[in-house]
CSV table of C-alpha atoms and ligand atoms in Angstrom, one decimal:
chain,number,residue,atom,x,y,z
K,28,UNK,CA,0.0,0.0,0.0
K,29,UNK,CA,1.0,3.6,-0.6
K,30,UNK,CA,3.1,5.4,2.1
K,31,UNK,CA,1.5,8.4,3.6
K,32,UNK,CA,2.1,10.6,6.6
K,33,UNK,CA,-1.3,10.7,8.4
K,34,UNK,CA,-0.1,12.4,11.5
K,35,UNK,CA,-1.9,15.7,11.1
K,36,UNK,CA,-4.9,15.1,8.8
K,37,UNK,CA,-6.9,18.2,8.0
K,38,UNK,CA,-10.4,17.9,6.7
K,39,UNK,CA,-12.1,20.8,5.0
K,40,UNK,CA,-15.6,21.9,6.1
K,41,UNK,CA,-18.0,23.8,3.9
K,42,UNK,CA,-19.6,25.5,6.9
K,43,UNK,CA,-16.3,26.8,8.2
K,44,UNK,CA,-14.5,27.8,5.0
K,45,UNK,CA,-16.1,30.1,2.4
K,46,UNK,CA,-15.5,28.8,-1.2
K,47,UNK,CA,-13.4,31.9,-2.1
K,48,UNK,CA,-11.1,31.2,0.9
K,49,UNK,CA,-10.6,27.5,0.3
K,50,UNK,CA,-7.2,27.8,-1.4
K,51,UNK,CA,-5.9,30.1,1.3
K,52,UNK,CA,-7.3,28.0,4.2
K,53,UNK,CA,-5.7,24.9,2.8
K,54,UNK,CA,-2.4,26.7,2.2
K,55,UNK,CA,-2.3,27.9,5.8
K,56,UNK,CA,-3.1,24.4,7.1
K,57,UNK,CA,-0.3,22.9,5.1
K,58,UNK,CA,2.1,25.7,6.0
K,59,UNK,CA,1.2,25.1,9.7
K,60,UNK,CA,2.1,21.4,9.4
K,61,UNK,CA,-0.9,19.5,8.0
K,62,UNK,CA,0.5,16.3,6.4
K,63,UNK,CA,-2.6,15.4,4.4
K,64,UNK,CA,-5.8,17.2,3.3
K,65,UNK,CA,-9.2,15.7,2.9
K,66,UNK,CA,-11.8,17.5,0.8
K,67,UNK,CA,-15.2,16.9,2.2
K,68,UNK,CA,-18.4,18.5,0.9
K,69,UNK,CA,-21.9,17.3,1.4
K,70,UNK,CA,-24.1,20.1,0.1
K,71,UNK,CA,-22.5,20.9,-3.2
K,72,UNK,CA,-23.3,19.8,-6.7
K,73,UNK,CA,-20.7,17.8,-8.7
K,74,UNK,CA,-19.5,20.8,-10.7
K,75,UNK,CA,-18.8,22.8,-7.5
K,76,UNK,CA,-17.1,19.8,-5.9
K,77,UNK,CA,-14.9,19.4,-9.0
K,78,UNK,CA,-14.0,23.1,-9.0
K,79,UNK,CA,-13.2,23.1,-5.3
K,80,UNK,CA,-11.2,19.9,-5.4
K,81,UNK,CA,-9.2,21.2,-8.4
K,82,UNK,CA,-8.3,24.4,-6.4
K,83,UNK,CA,-7.2,22.3,-3.4
K,84,UNK,CA,-5.3,19.9,-5.5
K,85,UNK,CA,-3.2,22.7,-6.9
K,86,UNK,CA,-2.3,23.9,-3.4
K,87,UNK,CA,-1.5,20.3,-2.3
K,88,UNK,CA,0.7,19.7,-5.3
K,89,UNK,CA,2.6,22.9,-4.7
K,90,UNK,CA,3.6,21.5,-1.3
K,91,UNK,CA,3.8,17.8,-2.1
K,92,UNK,CA,0.9,17.1,0.3
K,93,UNK,CA,-1.5,14.3,-0.6
K,94,UNK,CA,-5.2,15.1,-1.3
K,95,UNK,CA,-7.9,12.7,-0.3
K,96,UNK,CA,-11.5,13.2,-1.4
K,97,UNK,CA,-14.4,12.2,0.9
K,98,UNK,CA,-17.0,9.8,-0.5
K,99,UNK,CA,-17.0,10.9,-4.2
K,100,UNK,CA,-14.8,8.5,-6.1
K,101,UNK,CA,-15.6,10.2,-9.4
K,102,UNK,CA,-14.4,13.6,-8.1
K,103,UNK,CA,-11.2,12.0,-6.7
K,104,UNK,CA,-10.4,10.4,-10.1
K,105,UNK,CA,-11.5,13.6,-12.0
K,106,UNK,CA,-8.9,15.8,-10.1
K,107,UNK,CA,-6.4,13.0,-9.9
K,108,UNK,CA,-6.5,13.0,-6.1
K,109,UNK,CA,-4.2,10.7,-4.1
K,110,UNK,CA,-7.0,8.9,-2.5
K,111,UNK,CA,-10.6,8.4,-1.4
K,112,UNK,CA,-12.1,8.3,2.1
K,113,UNK,CA,-15.4,6.5,2.6
K,114,UNK,CA,-17.8,6.2,5.5
K,115,UNK,CA,-20.2,3.5,6.4
K,116,UNK,CA,-22.9,5.2,4.3
K,117,UNK,CA,-20.7,5.4,1.2
K,118,UNK,CA,-19.6,2.8,-1.3
K,119,UNK,CA,-18.2,-0.4,0.0
K,120,UNK,CA,-14.4,-0.3,0.1
K,121,UNK,CA,-14.2,-3.4,-2.1
K,122,UNK,CA,-16.1,-1.5,-4.8
K,123,UNK,CA,-14.0,1.6,-4.4
K,124,UNK,CA,-10.8,-0.4,-4.5
K,125,UNK,CA,-12.0,-2.0,-7.8
K,126,UNK,CA,-12.5,1.4,-9.3
K,127,UNK,CA,-9.4,3.2,-8.0
K,128,UNK,CA,-6.9,0.4,-8.1
K,129,UNK,CA,-4.0,0.1,-5.7
K,130,UNK,CA,-2.2,3.3,-6.7
K,131,UNK,CA,-4.6,5.5,-4.7
K,132,UNK,CA,-5.0,5.6,-0.9
K,133,UNK,CA,-8.3,4.3,0.5
K,134,UNK,CA,-9.5,5.2,4.0
K,135,UNK,CA,-12.5,4.0,5.9
K,136,UNK,CA,-14.4,5.6,8.8
K,137,UNK,CA,-15.1,3.3,11.8
K,138,UNK,CA,-17.2,4.0,14.8
K,139,UNK,CA,-17.0,0.9,17.0
K,140,UNK,CA,-14.7,-2.1,17.7
K,141,UNK,CA,-16.8,-4.3,15.4
K,142,UNK,CA,-16.1,-2.1,12.4
K,143,UNK,CA,-12.4,-1.8,13.3
K,144,UNK,CA,-12.1,-5.6,13.5
K,145,UNK,CA,-13.9,-6.0,10.2
K,146,UNK,CA,-11.6,-3.4,8.6
K,147,UNK,CA,-8.6,-5.6,9.4
K,148,UNK,CA,-9.6,-7.8,6.5
K,149,UNK,CA,-10.7,-5.0,4.1
K,150,UNK,CA,-8.5,-3.5,1.3
K,151,UNK,CA,-8.0,-0.2,3.1
K,152,UNK,CA,-4.8,1.8,3.7
K,153,UNK,CA,-5.9,3.3,7.0
K,154,UNK,CA,-9.0,3.7,9.2
K,155,UNK,CA,-10.5,6.7,10.8
K,156,UNK,CA,-11.9,6.2,14.3
K,157,UNK,CA,-14.2,8.4,16.4
K,158,UNK,CA,-15.7,10.5,17.6
K,159,UNK,CA,-13.1,10.6,20.3
K,160,UNK,CA,-14.5,13.7,21.9
K,161,UNK,CA,-17.9,15.5,21.5
K,162,UNK,CA,-17.9,17.5,18.3
K,163,UNK,CA,-19.9,20.3,16.7
K,164,UNK,CA,-18.8,19.4,13.1
K,165,UNK,CA,-20.9,16.2,12.8
K,166,UNK,CA,-24.3,16.3,14.3
K,167,UNK,CA,-25.2,13.3,16.5
K,168,UNK,CA,-21.7,11.8,16.2
K,169,UNK,CA,-21.4,9.0,18.8
K,170,UNK,CA,-18.6,9.7,21.3
K,171,UNK,CA,-16.4,6.7,21.7
K,172,UNK,CA,-13.8,8.1,24.1
K,173,UNK,CA,-10.2,7.6,24.9
K,174,UNK,CA,-10.6,4.2,26.5
K,175,UNK,CA,-12.2,2.7,23.3
K,176,UNK,CA,-9.4,4.3,21.3
K,177,UNK,CA,-6.8,2.3,23.3
K,178,UNK,CA,-8.6,-0.9,22.4
K,179,UNK,CA,-8.8,0.2,18.7
K,180,UNK,CA,-5.0,0.8,18.7
K,181,UNK,CA,-4.4,-2.7,20.0
K,182,UNK,CA,-7.0,-4.3,17.7
K,183,UNK,CA,-6.4,-2.6,14.3
K,184,UNK,CA,-3.7,-3.8,11.9
K,185,UNK,CA,-4.3,-0.6,9.9
K,186,UNK,CA,-2.9,2.8,10.7
K,187,UNK,CA,-5.5,4.6,12.9
K,188,UNK,CA,-6.5,8.2,12.5
K,189,UNK,CA,-8.4,9.5,15.6
K,190,UNK,CA,-11.1,12.0,14.8
K,191,UNK,CA,-13.8,14.0,16.6
K,192,UNK,CA,-13.4,17.1,18.8
K,193,UNK,CA,-9.6,16.9,18.9
K,194,UNK,CA,-7.7,20.2,19.6
K,195,UNK,CA,-4.3,21.3,20.9
K,196,UNK,CA,-5.5,20.9,24.5
K,197,UNK,CA,-6.8,17.3,24.4
K,198,UNK,CA,-4.6,15.9,21.6
K,199,UNK,CA,-2.1,14.7,24.2
K,200,UNK,CA,-4.7,12.3,25.6
K,201,UNK,CA,-5.1,10.9,22.1
K,202,UNK,CA,-1.4,10.4,21.6
K,203,UNK,CA,-1.0,8.8,25.0
K,204,UNK,CA,-3.2,5.9,23.8
K,205,UNK,CA,-0.5,5.1,21.2
K,206,UNK,CA,-2.4,6.6,18.4
K,207,UNK,CA,0.0,8.4,16.1
K,208,UNK,CA,-2.4,10.2,13.8
K,209,UNK,CA,-5.2,12.8,14.4
K,210,UNK,CA,-7.7,14.3,12.1
K,211,UNK,CA,-9.1,17.8,12.7
K,212,UNK,CA,-11.7,20.0,11.2
K,213,UNK,CA,-12.8,22.9,13.4
K,214,UNK,CA,-9.6,22.9,15.6
K,215,UNK,CA,-7.9,24.5,12.6
K,216,UNK,CA,-10.4,25.5,10.0
K,217,UNK,CA,-12.7,27.0,12.7
K,218,UNK,CA,-9.8,29.3,13.8
K,219,UNK,CA,-9.4,32.9,12.7
K,220,UNK,CA,-5.7,32.1,12.2
K,221,UNK,CA,-5.5,28.7,10.6
K,222,UNK,CA,-1.7,28.7,10.2
K,223,UNK,CA,-1.1,29.4,13.9
K,224,UNK,CA,-3.8,27.0,15.0
K,225,UNK,CA,-2.3,24.2,12.9
K,226,UNK,CA,1.3,25.0,14.0
K,227,UNK,CA,0.2,24.9,17.7
K,228,UNK,CA,-1.4,21.5,17.2
K,229,UNK,CA,1.6,20.3,15.2
K,230,UNK,CA,4.0,21.2,18.0
K,231,UNK,CA,2.0,19.1,20.5
K,232,UNK,CA,1.8,16.1,18.1
K,233,UNK,CA,5.5,16.2,17.2
K,234,UNK,CA,6.4,16.2,20.9
K,235,UNK,CA,3.9,13.6,22.0
K,236,UNK,CA,4.1,11.2,19.1
Y,27,UNK,CA,-20.2,6.1,-30.5
Y,28,UNK,CA,-22.3,3.4,-29.1
Y,29,UNK,CA,-25.6,2.5,-30.6
Y,30,UNK,CA,-28.6,3.0,-28.4
Y,31,UNK,CA,-32.4,3.2,-28.9
Y,32,UNK,CA,-33.4,6.4,-27.1
Y,33,UNK,CA,-37.0,6.5,-28.3
Y,34,UNK,CA,-38.7,5.9,-25.0
Y,35,UNK,CA,-36.3,7.0,-22.3
Y,36,UNK,CA,-37.6,6.4,-18.7
Y,37,UNK,CA,-36.1,8.2,-15.8
Y,38,UNK,CA,-36.6,7.0,-12.2
Y,39,UNK,CA,-37.8,9.4,-9.5
Y,40,UNK,CA,-37.2,8.9,-5.8
Y,41,UNK,CA,-40.4,10.9,-5.0
Y,42,UNK,CA,-42.6,8.7,-7.2
Y,43,UNK,CA,-41.1,5.3,-6.6
Y,44,UNK,CA,-40.6,3.8,-3.2
Y,45,UNK,CA,-37.2,2.0,-2.9
Y,46,UNK,CA,-38.9,-1.3,-2.3
Y,47,UNK,CA,-40.9,-0.9,-5.5
Y,48,UNK,CA,-37.9,0.1,-7.7
Y,49,UNK,CA,-37.3,-3.2,-9.4
Y,50,UNK,CA,-41.0,-3.8,-10.1
Y,51,UNK,CA,-41.4,-0.2,-11.4
Y,52,UNK,CA,-38.5,-0.5,-13.8
Y,53,UNK,CA,-39.6,-4.0,-15.0
Y,54,UNK,CA,-43.1,-2.6,-15.8
Y,55,UNK,CA,-41.6,0.3,-17.7
Y,56,UNK,CA,-39.4,-2.0,-19.7
Y,57,UNK,CA,-42.2,-4.5,-20.3
Y,58,UNK,CA,-44.4,-1.6,-21.5
Y,59,UNK,CA,-41.7,-0.5,-24.0
Y,60,UNK,CA,-39.1,1.7,-22.4
Y,61,UNK,CA,-35.9,1.4,-24.5
Y,62,UNK,CA,-33.5,2.9,-21.9
Y,63,UNK,CA,-33.6,3.5,-18.2
Y,64,UNK,CA,-32.0,6.4,-16.4
Y,65,UNK,CA,-31.4,6.0,-12.6
Y,66,UNK,CA,-31.6,9.5,-11.0
Y,67,UNK,CA,-31.5,10.2,-7.3
Y,68,UNK,CA,-30.6,13.4,-5.6
Y,69,UNK,CA,-31.3,12.8,-2.0
Y,70,UNK,CA,-29.6,9.4,-1.3
Y,71,UNK,CA,-26.2,8.6,0.1
Y,72,UNK,CA,-23.7,6.7,-2.1
Y,73,UNK,CA,-24.4,3.4,-0.4
Y,74,UNK,CA,-28.2,3.7,-1.2
Y,75,UNK,CA,-27.5,4.8,-4.7
Y,76,UNK,CA,-25.2,1.9,-5.3
Y,77,UNK,CA,-27.8,-0.6,-3.9
Y,78,UNK,CA,-30.6,0.9,-6.0
Y,79,UNK,CA,-28.6,1.1,-9.2
Y,80,UNK,CA,-27.5,-2.5,-8.6
Y,81,UNK,CA,-31.2,-3.6,-8.4
Y,82,UNK,CA,-32.1,-1.7,-11.5
Y,83,UNK,CA,-29.1,-3.0,-13.4
Y,84,UNK,CA,-30.2,-6.5,-12.8
Y,85,UNK,CA,-33.7,-5.8,-14.2
Y,86,UNK,CA,-32.1,-4.0,-17.2
Y,87,UNK,CA,-29.8,-6.9,-17.9
Y,88,UNK,CA,-32.6,-9.3,-17.8
Y,89,UNK,CA,-34.3,-7.5,-20.7
Y,90,UNK,CA,-31.1,-6.3,-22.5
Y,91,UNK,CA,-32.1,-2.6,-21.9
Y,92,UNK,CA,-29.3,-0.1,-21.3
Y,93,UNK,CA,-29.0,1.6,-17.9
Y,94,UNK,CA,-27.7,5.2,-17.6
Y,95,UNK,CA,-26.8,6.8,-14.3
Y,96,UNK,CA,-27.5,10.5,-13.7
Y,97,UNK,CA,-24.6,12.6,-12.5
Y,98,UNK,CA,-22.7,10.1,-10.5
Y,99,UNK,CA,-19.9,8.7,-12.6
Y,100,UNK,CA,-18.6,6.6,-9.7
Y,101,UNK,CA,-22.0,4.8,-9.2
Y,102,UNK,CA,-22.2,4.2,-13.0
Y,103,UNK,CA,-18.8,2.5,-13.0
Y,104,UNK,CA,-19.5,0.7,-9.7
Y,105,UNK,CA,-22.6,-1.1,-11.1
Y,106,UNK,CA,-21.1,-1.3,-14.7
Y,107,UNK,CA,-23.9,0.8,-16.1
Y,108,UNK,CA,-24.0,1.5,-19.9
Y,109,UNK,CA,-23.7,5.2,-19.5
Y,110,UNK,CA,-23.8,8.5,-17.6
Y,111,UNK,CA,-26.1,11.4,-18.0
Y,112,UNK,CA,-24.9,14.8,-16.8
Y,113,UNK,CA,-26.5,18.2,-16.4
Y,114,UNK,CA,-25.0,21.7,-16.6
Y,115,UNK,CA,-24.4,21.5,-12.8
Y,116,UNK,CA,-22.5,18.2,-13.0
Y,117,UNK,CA,-19.0,17.3,-14.1
Y,118,UNK,CA,-17.9,18.6,-17.5
Y,119,UNK,CA,-18.5,16.1,-20.3
Y,120,UNK,CA,-14.8,16.2,-21.2
Y,121,UNK,CA,-13.9,15.2,-17.7
Y,122,UNK,CA,-16.6,12.4,-17.6
Y,123,UNK,CA,-15.4,11.1,-21.0
Y,124,UNK,CA,-11.9,10.9,-19.8
Y,125,UNK,CA,-13.0,8.8,-16.8
Y,126,UNK,CA,-15.5,6.5,-18.6
Y,127,UNK,CA,-13.8,6.1,-21.9
Y,128,UNK,CA,-15.7,5.6,-25.2
Y,129,UNK,CA,-17.3,2.3,-24.4
Y,130,UNK,CA,-20.0,4.0,-22.2
Y,131,UNK,CA,-22.8,6.3,-23.4
Y,132,UNK,CA,-22.6,9.9,-22.4
Y,133,UNK,CA,-25.6,12.2,-22.4
Y,134,UNK,CA,-25.9,15.9,-21.6
Y,135,UNK,CA,-28.9,18.0,-20.6
Y,136,UNK,CA,-29.4,21.2,-22.5
Y,137,UNK,CA,-31.8,24.0,-21.9
Y,138,UNK,CA,-31.3,26.5,-24.6
Y,139,UNK,CA,-30.0,26.8,-28.2
Y,140,UNK,CA,-26.6,28.1,-27.1
Y,141,UNK,CA,-26.1,24.9,-25.0
Y,142,UNK,CA,-27.3,22.8,-27.9
Y,143,UNK,CA,-24.9,24.5,-30.3
Y,144,UNK,CA,-22.0,24.1,-27.9
Y,145,UNK,CA,-22.9,20.4,-27.5
Y,146,UNK,CA,-22.3,19.9,-31.2
Y,147,UNK,CA,-18.6,20.0,-30.5
Y,148,UNK,CA,-18.6,18.1,-27.2
Y,149,UNK,CA,-17.9,14.3,-26.8
Y,150,UNK,CA,-21.5,13.3,-26.1
Y,151,UNK,CA,-23.6,10.6,-27.6
Y,152,UNK,CA,-26.9,12.4,-27.3
Y,153,UNK,CA,-28.4,15.5,-25.7
Y,154,UNK,CA,-31.5,15.9,-23.6
Y,155,UNK,CA,-33.5,19.1,-24.3
Y,156,UNK,CA,-36.2,20.7,-22.3
Y,157,UNK,CA,-38.4,21.4,-20.5
Y,158,UNK,CA,-40.7,21.1,-23.5
Y,159,UNK,CA,-43.9,21.4,-21.4
Y,160,UNK,CA,-44.4,22.6,-17.8
Y,161,UNK,CA,-43.5,19.8,-15.3
Y,162,UNK,CA,-43.9,19.0,-11.7
Y,163,UNK,CA,-40.9,16.7,-11.5
Y,164,UNK,CA,-38.3,19.5,-11.6
Y,165,UNK,CA,-39.0,22.6,-9.7
Y,166,UNK,CA,-38.4,25.9,-11.5
Y,167,UNK,CA,-37.7,24.1,-14.8
Y,168,UNK,CA,-37.7,26.6,-17.6
Y,169,UNK,CA,-40.2,25.8,-20.3
Y,170,UNK,CA,-38.7,26.0,-23.8
Y,171,UNK,CA,-41.7,24.9,-25.9
Y,172,UNK,CA,-42.3,23.1,-29.1
Y,173,UNK,CA,-41.1,26.0,-31.3
Y,174,UNK,CA,-37.7,25.9,-29.7
Y,175,UNK,CA,-37.5,22.2,-30.0
Y,176,UNK,CA,-38.0,22.5,-33.8
Y,177,UNK,CA,-34.9,24.7,-33.9
Y,178,UNK,CA,-33.0,22.3,-31.7
Y,179,UNK,CA,-33.7,19.4,-34.0
Y,180,UNK,CA,-32.4,21.5,-37.0
Y,181,UNK,CA,-29.3,22.7,-35.0
Y,182,UNK,CA,-28.2,19.6,-33.2
Y,183,UNK,CA,-25.8,17.1,-34.8
Y,184,UNK,CA,-26.5,14.8,-31.8
Y,185,UNK,CA,-29.6,12.6,-31.2
Y,186,UNK,CA,-32.0,14.7,-29.2
Y,187,UNK,CA,-34.2,13.4,-26.4
Y,188,UNK,CA,-37.0,15.8,-25.6
Y,189,UNK,CA,-37.9,16.0,-21.9
Y,190,UNK,CA,-40.3,17.8,-19.6
Y,191,UNK,CA,-44.0,17.3,-19.0
Y,192,UNK,CA,-44.4,14.9,-22.0
Y,193,UNK,CA,-47.3,12.4,-21.8
Y,194,UNK,CA,-49.4,10.3,-24.2
Y,195,UNK,CA,-51.6,13.3,-25.0
Y,196,UNK,CA,-48.9,15.8,-26.0
Y,197,UNK,CA,-46.2,13.5,-27.2
Y,198,UNK,CA,-47.5,13.8,-30.8
Y,199,UNK,CA,-46.6,17.5,-30.8
Y,200,UNK,CA,-43.1,16.5,-29.9
Y,201,UNK,CA,-42.8,13.9,-32.6
Y,202,UNK,CA,-44.2,16.3,-35.2
Y,203,UNK,CA,-41.1,18.5,-34.7
Y,204,UNK,CA,-39.0,15.7,-36.1
Y,205,UNK,CA,-37.7,14.7,-32.6
Y,206,UNK,CA,-37.6,10.9,-32.4
Y,207,UNK,CA,-36.9,10.4,-28.7
Y,208,UNK,CA,-38.8,11.3,-25.6
Y,209,UNK,CA,-37.9,11.1,-22.0
Y,210,UNK,CA,-40.5,10.7,-19.3
Y,211,UNK,CA,-40.7,10.5,-15.6
Y,212,UNK,CA,-44.1,11.1,-14.1
Y,213,UNK,CA,-46.0,10.1,-17.2
Y,214,UNK,CA,-45.1,6.5,-16.4
Y,215,UNK,CA,-43.7,6.3,-12.9
Y,216,UNK,CA,-46.4,8.6,-11.6
Y,217,UNK,CA,-49.0,6.2,-12.8
Y,218,UNK,CA,-50.7,3.5,-10.7
Y,219,UNK,CA,-50.2,1.2,-13.7
Y,220,UNK,CA,-46.7,1.8,-15.0
Y,221,UNK,CA,-46.9,-1.0,-17.5
Y,222,UNK,CA,-50.1,0.3,-19.2
Y,223,UNK,CA,-49.0,3.9,-19.0
Y,224,UNK,CA,-45.7,3.1,-20.8
Y,225,UNK,CA,-47.5,0.9,-23.3
Y,226,UNK,CA,-50.0,3.7,-24.2
Y,227,UNK,CA,-47.1,6.1,-24.7
Y,228,UNK,CA,-45.1,3.6,-26.7
Y,229,UNK,CA,-48.0,3.1,-29.1
Y,230,UNK,CA,-48.2,6.8,-29.9
Y,231,UNK,CA,-44.5,7.0,-30.3
Y,232,UNK,CA,-44.3,4.1,-32.6
Y,233,UNK,CA,-47.1,5.5,-34.7
Y,234,UNK,CA,-45.8,9.0,-34.8
Y,235,UNK,CA,-42.1,8.4,-35.2
I,26,NI,NI1,-0.9,32.5,1.5
């Protein structure tokens, strides 16, 4: 499977970033230390998604940072993204893998130990796990907590990216479980100074990892 | 480009057909004379779309009728559909063609003469044109009328599929313009007896074509 640094995984949010600020926001996140960008949009048409993903891809390419597209395999292929991330309500990873081949990264969201266990035998490159803490980004996200994350780290044969309500204050708790990768949305894109917010988070991760 | 009989082009509608009735509805439409099925869904997640498109594909394969997926190139590839149909808010046809290659059908919705003219130099296999009549299926659909359709038929080098508010009563007006293909949604899937509604429409088309 493809090598990828998942340690500071930044996910875009259409409610936090205005379309006209997307390139700048992603550039700040990357400059601050984001190691991978995920483009996620749930309320845009295909044309808008393609345009936005194209903009982000250009920034990612400039810095040699991989771009992963959430859910939409067609958009990922259309902009030549480095990978696709799917959730439990998206296409099956076997189906996605058949379409994208083995040159692109494939990630899967998991929410409980059963899904983590199942993912051990699926053709994925990493799993997301969460929500670790309560979050405002995803409504009704089930909180799994640090104790469950410890079990996930033991159970999973895939790299694990912790997600959900993680910020520079609580990220140390995540890293103490042995988890080496964190995904953030509002902790950086909800900040007025995305660069500094990312840099602050990055510093804690590099120290605690 | 691929050969396809577009004469009675049936488009599914998630507001008219319950998910559990989808296979039966499509089978009735095909038995009644539909020559091509388009799967269209705007309010479903990728997993649901894949499942529904898979169900429809099975019915289409049973009768040797092509399946075209609206907008979602990834779903089309995932279920091995015969083609993709995109609108002006979807991916560019050049981008879609690059992804699907030339073995799959590619259709494009057009709404005015300018778009029809432009489509003459695009890598599409057919164009949709409408709305011909007022329709309840698409909110705020602009009505173009029979007179404009006449011009479209003269202007387009692509096969034209007329769409929008067409039923067994007014379809003769459409055919009299020289247009040989009609797309319908509610005229058949809005009927209590989809088979009979399709058959009635088919009879007029075969006579008037
Ligand atoms: Ni800048």
